[in-house]
GROMACS .gro file of C-alpha atoms in nm:
model
  212
    1UNK     CA    1  12.460   9.801  10.712
    2UNK     CA    2  12.195   9.593  10.574
    3UNK     CA    3  12.208   9.379  10.887
    4UNK     CA    4  12.177   9.680  11.137
    5UNK     CA    5  11.832   9.826  10.963
    6UNK     CA    6  11.484   9.746  10.997
    7UNK     CA    7  11.379   9.896  10.700
    8UNK     CA    8  11.567   9.878  10.406
    9UNK     CA    9  11.493  10.172  10.075
   10UNK     CA   10  11.630  10.021   9.762
   11UNK     CA   11  11.522   9.930   9.412
   12UNK     CA   12  11.416   9.599   9.283
   13UNK     CA   13  11.752   9.518   9.120
   14UNK     CA   14  11.968   9.672   9.346
   15UNK     CA   15  11.802   9.486   9.629
   16UNK     CA   16  12.011   9.138   9.522
   17UNK     CA   17  12.346   9.367   9.681
   18UNK     CA   18  12.164   9.226   9.976
   19UNK     CA   19  12.321   8.848   9.901
   20UNK     CA   20  12.640   9.017   9.909
   21UNK     CA   21  12.651   9.093  10.277
   22UNK     CA   22  12.515   8.713  10.328
   23UNK     CA   23  12.145   8.803  10.444
   24UNK     CA   24  11.954   8.522  10.501
   25UNK     CA   25  11.720   8.454  10.199
   26UNK     CA   26  11.408   8.482  10.429
   27UNK     CA   27  11.518   8.809  10.638
   28UNK     CA   28  11.257   9.048  10.551
   29UNK     CA   29  10.911   8.996  10.752
   30UNK     CA   30  10.765   9.256  10.474
   31UNK     CA   31  10.850   9.352  10.101
   32UNK     CA   32  10.646   9.625   9.966
   33UNK     CA   33  10.738   9.699   9.560
   34UNK     CA   34  10.587  10.009   9.468
   35UNK     CA   35  10.522  10.075   9.091
   36UNK     CA   36  10.512   9.654   9.063
   37UNK     CA   37  10.330   9.675   8.742
   38UNK     CA   38  10.645   9.886   8.576
   39UNK     CA   39  10.893   9.598   8.699
   40UNK     CA   40  10.960   9.265   8.516
   41UNK     CA   41  10.912   8.958   8.679
   42UNK     CA   42  11.232   8.887   8.718
   43UNK     CA   43  11.303   9.215   8.857
   44UNK     CA   44  11.033   9.143   9.113
   45UNK     CA   45  11.149   8.771   9.169
   46UNK     CA   46  11.457   8.907   9.367
   47UNK     CA   47  11.339   9.163   9.642
   48UNK     CA   48  11.040   8.891   9.704
   49UNK     CA   49  11.316   8.580   9.758
   50UNK     CA   50  11.430   8.790  10.047
   51UNK     CA   51  11.099   8.746  10.229
   52UNK     CA   52  11.042   8.524  10.487
   53UNK     CA   53  10.960   8.189  10.420
   54UNK     CA   54  10.643   8.063  10.545
   55UNK     CA   55  10.508   8.416  10.690
   56UNK     CA   56  10.655   8.683  10.495
   57UNK     CA   57  10.451   8.933  10.342
   58UNK     CA   58  10.487   9.070  10.022
   59UNK     CA   59  10.293   9.346   9.908
   60UNK     CA   60  10.255   9.447   9.500
   61UNK     CA   61  10.170   9.816   9.498
   62UNK     CA   62  10.059   9.933   9.109
   63UNK     CA   63   9.847   9.920   8.843
   64UNK     CA   64   9.883   9.711   8.555
   65UNK     CA   65   9.633   9.917   8.365
   66UNK     CA   66   9.859  10.158   8.328
   67UNK     CA   67  10.281  10.181   8.223
   68UNK     CA   68  10.455   9.836   8.201
   69UNK     CA   69  10.789   9.728   8.205
   70UNK     CA   70  10.997   9.874   7.920
   71UNK     CA   71  11.153   9.635   7.744
   72UNK     CA   72  11.360   9.714   7.432
   73UNK     CA   73  11.460   9.327   7.329
   74UNK     CA   74  11.180   9.205   7.073
   75UNK     CA   75  11.275   8.841   7.178
   76UNK     CA   76  11.240   8.941   7.552
   77UNK     CA   77  10.872   9.052   7.432
   78UNK     CA   78  10.820   8.756   7.282
   79UNK     CA   79  10.890   8.585   7.606
   80UNK     CA   80  10.653   8.801   7.753
   81UNK     CA   81  10.915   8.960   7.936
   82UNK     CA   82  10.727   9.264   7.881
   83UNK     CA   83  10.428   9.186   8.131
   84UNK     CA   84  10.479   9.234   8.513
   85UNK     CA   85  10.451   8.968   8.769
   86UNK     CA   86  10.123   9.167   8.887
   87UNK     CA   87   9.959   9.160   8.567
   88UNK     CA   88  10.016   8.808   8.488
   89UNK     CA   89   9.866   8.748   8.853
   90UNK     CA   90   9.578   8.980   8.816
   91UNK     CA   91   9.489   8.878   8.449
   92UNK     CA   92   9.571   8.464   8.491
   93UNK     CA   93   9.646   8.362   8.834
   94UNK     CA   94   9.359   8.317   9.093
   95UNK     CA   95   9.299   8.370   9.358
   96UNK     CA   96   9.426   8.746   9.242
   97UNK     CA   97   9.241   8.788   8.887
   98UNK     CA   98   8.891   8.913   8.797
   99UNK     CA   99   8.599   8.696   8.857
  100UNK     CA  100   8.223   8.734   8.863
  101UNK     CA  101   8.239   8.546   9.221
  102UNK     CA  102   8.323   8.862   9.318
  103UNK     CA  103   8.130   9.103   9.135
  104UNK     CA  104   7.977   9.295   9.444
  105UNK     CA  105   8.348   9.397   9.549
  106UNK     CA  106   8.458   9.496   9.208
  107UNK     CA  107   8.531   9.143   9.082
  108UNK     CA  108   8.868   9.093   9.262
  109UNK     CA  109   8.860   8.858   9.603
  110UNK     CA  110   8.916   9.150   9.897
  111UNK     CA  111   9.106   8.930  10.058
  112UNK     CA  112   9.435   8.929   9.827
  113UNK     CA  113   9.328   9.289   9.617
  114UNK     CA  114   9.269   9.629   9.756
  115UNK     CA  115   9.162   9.892   9.522
  116UNK     CA  116   9.195  10.296   9.539
  117UNK     CA  117   8.877  10.444   9.389
  118UNK     CA  118   8.924  10.752   9.517
  119UNK     CA  119   9.086  11.020   9.245
  120UNK     CA  120   9.217  11.364   9.414
  121UNK     CA  121   9.398  11.416   9.105
  122UNK     CA  122   9.221  11.493   8.807
  123UNK     CA  123   8.892  11.624   8.694
  124UNK     CA  124   8.607  11.405   8.598
  125UNK     CA  125   8.593  11.492   8.267
  126UNK     CA  126   8.936  11.388   8.206
  127UNK     CA  127   8.875  11.034   8.419
  128UNK     CA  128   8.558  10.939   8.295
  129UNK     CA  129   8.709  10.784   7.989
  130UNK     CA  130   8.959  10.574   8.188
  131UNK     CA  131   8.719  10.479   8.442
  132UNK     CA  132   8.480  10.311   8.157
  133UNK     CA  133   8.756  10.129   7.954
  134UNK     CA  134   8.943  10.015   8.253
  135UNK     CA  135   8.777  10.024   8.584
  136UNK     CA  136   8.408   9.953   8.563
  137UNK     CA  137   8.304  10.321   8.602
  138UNK     CA  138   8.462  10.282   8.974
  139UNK     CA  139   8.657  10.562   9.002
  140UNK     CA  140   8.516  10.815   9.244
  141UNK     CA  141   8.607  11.198   9.136
  142UNK     CA  142   8.725  11.415   9.435
  143UNK     CA  143   8.862  11.742   9.226
  144UNK     CA  144   8.666  11.986   9.178
  145UNK     CA  145   8.726  12.231   8.783
  146UNK     CA  146   8.811  12.576   8.868
  147UNK     CA  147   8.544  12.718   8.685
  148UNK     CA  148   8.681  13.068   8.750
  149UNK     CA  149   8.987  12.967   8.536
  150UNK     CA  150   8.725  12.782   8.265
  151UNK     CA  151   8.553  13.138   8.240
  152UNK     CA  152   8.915  13.339   8.200
  153UNK     CA  153   9.044  13.124   7.970
  154UNK     CA  154   8.701  13.087   7.770
  155UNK     CA  155   8.692  12.725   7.784
  156UNK     CA  156   8.382  12.492   7.854
  157UNK     CA  157   8.554  12.187   7.982
  158UNK     CA  158   8.887  12.083   8.156
  159UNK     CA  159   8.941  11.922   7.815
  160UNK     CA  160   9.005  12.147   7.496
  161UNK     CA  161   9.119  12.054   7.157
  162UNK     CA  162   9.222  12.322   6.918
  163UNK     CA  163   9.334  12.285   6.562
  164UNK     CA  164   9.635  12.498   6.431
  165UNK     CA  165   9.719  12.534   6.072
  166UNK     CA  166  10.063  12.547   6.099
  167UNK     CA  167  10.343  12.291   5.980
  168UNK     CA  168  10.628  12.127   6.121
  169UNK     CA  169  10.957  12.258   6.049
  170UNK     CA  170  11.353  12.130   6.076
  171UNK     CA  171  11.693  12.350   6.141
  172UNK     CA  172  11.965  12.238   5.887
  173UNK     CA  173  12.173  12.231   6.237
  174UNK     CA  174  11.911  12.017   6.456
  175UNK     CA  175  11.740  11.737   6.388
  176UNK     CA  176  11.425  11.839   6.612
  177UNK     CA  177  11.108  11.949   6.490
  178UNK     CA  178  10.881  12.260   6.579
  179UNK     CA  179  10.566  12.388   6.496
  180UNK     CA  180  10.589  12.807   6.531
  181UNK     CA  181  10.166  12.816   6.483
  182UNK     CA  182  10.149  12.545   6.740
  183UNK     CA  183  10.408  12.771   6.974
  184UNK     CA  184  10.212  13.082   6.938
  185UNK     CA  185   9.894  12.896   7.023
  186UNK     CA  186  10.035  12.770   7.335
  187UNK     CA  187  10.221  13.091   7.445
  188UNK     CA  188   9.822  13.225   7.412
  189UNK     CA  189   9.711  13.027   7.624
  190UNK     CA  190   9.988  13.099   7.889
  191UNK     CA  191   9.919  13.451   7.914
  192UNK     CA  192   9.573  13.389   7.973
  193UNK     CA  193   9.667  13.128   8.249
  194UNK     CA  194   9.938  13.442   8.377
  195UNK     CA  195   9.656  13.687   8.373
  196UNK     CA  196   9.457  13.444   8.601
  197UNK     CA  197   9.716  13.438   8.812
  198UNK     CA  198   9.818  13.096   8.795
  199UNK     CA  199  10.192  13.063   8.922
  200UNK     CA  200  10.462  12.970   8.614
  201UNK     CA  201  10.515  12.650   8.847
  202UNK     CA  202  10.173  12.494   8.855
  203UNK     CA  203  10.153  12.487   8.470
  204UNK     CA  204  10.310  12.219   8.250
  205UNK     CA  205  10.377  12.173   7.888
  206UNK     CA  206  10.405  11.824   7.702
  207UNK     CA  207  10.571  11.839   7.357
  208UNK     CA  208  10.687  11.485   7.147
  209UNK     CA  209  11.036  11.742   7.019
  210UNK     CA  210  11.265  11.933   7.234
  211UNK     CA  211  11.285  12.194   6.996
  212UNK     CA  212  10.940  12.251   7.021
   0.00000   0.00000   0.00000
């Protein structure tokens, strides 16, 4: 069926199935690898190997400053298999790596690197730290904080650290941990959010333990 479609969507590893159908190694004119920074280099080479030789276009979309490939083997990590093709190119290979020659373009050759700088997801208070540490303060913030919501929560900022005097517990029949006082504090914030007309589906809670 691969031969009857102009556009194929697949994972990097499953792209190798194409060879089963005897598709030409240079069958595709364009190859797009999304979240390329999370893919190991050998995995990236599978779809890349099917791009048209000489005139094919390969686009690696992602951010090597964020999550990289998950590699559990110590030997594999020692061999740098935990580094994506995208990271290797952008940190050590011209014309993709950072260079003072292109300072006015954000230190990267604009012919080969396109940077997305507009942020519509996070408050400036949240993004200012990674912007400074990883992106040369280039990120542009287009998400405004709901000041009425902060007022309802009795908070001064989109980031808040709350100290809780509690202790971690573990039940005999369950290996997972939980902290009752932290749970109470989170429920307190949830109540304030509900009272401020925030919908449950718009709230996310992250915790390191399932029991919590």
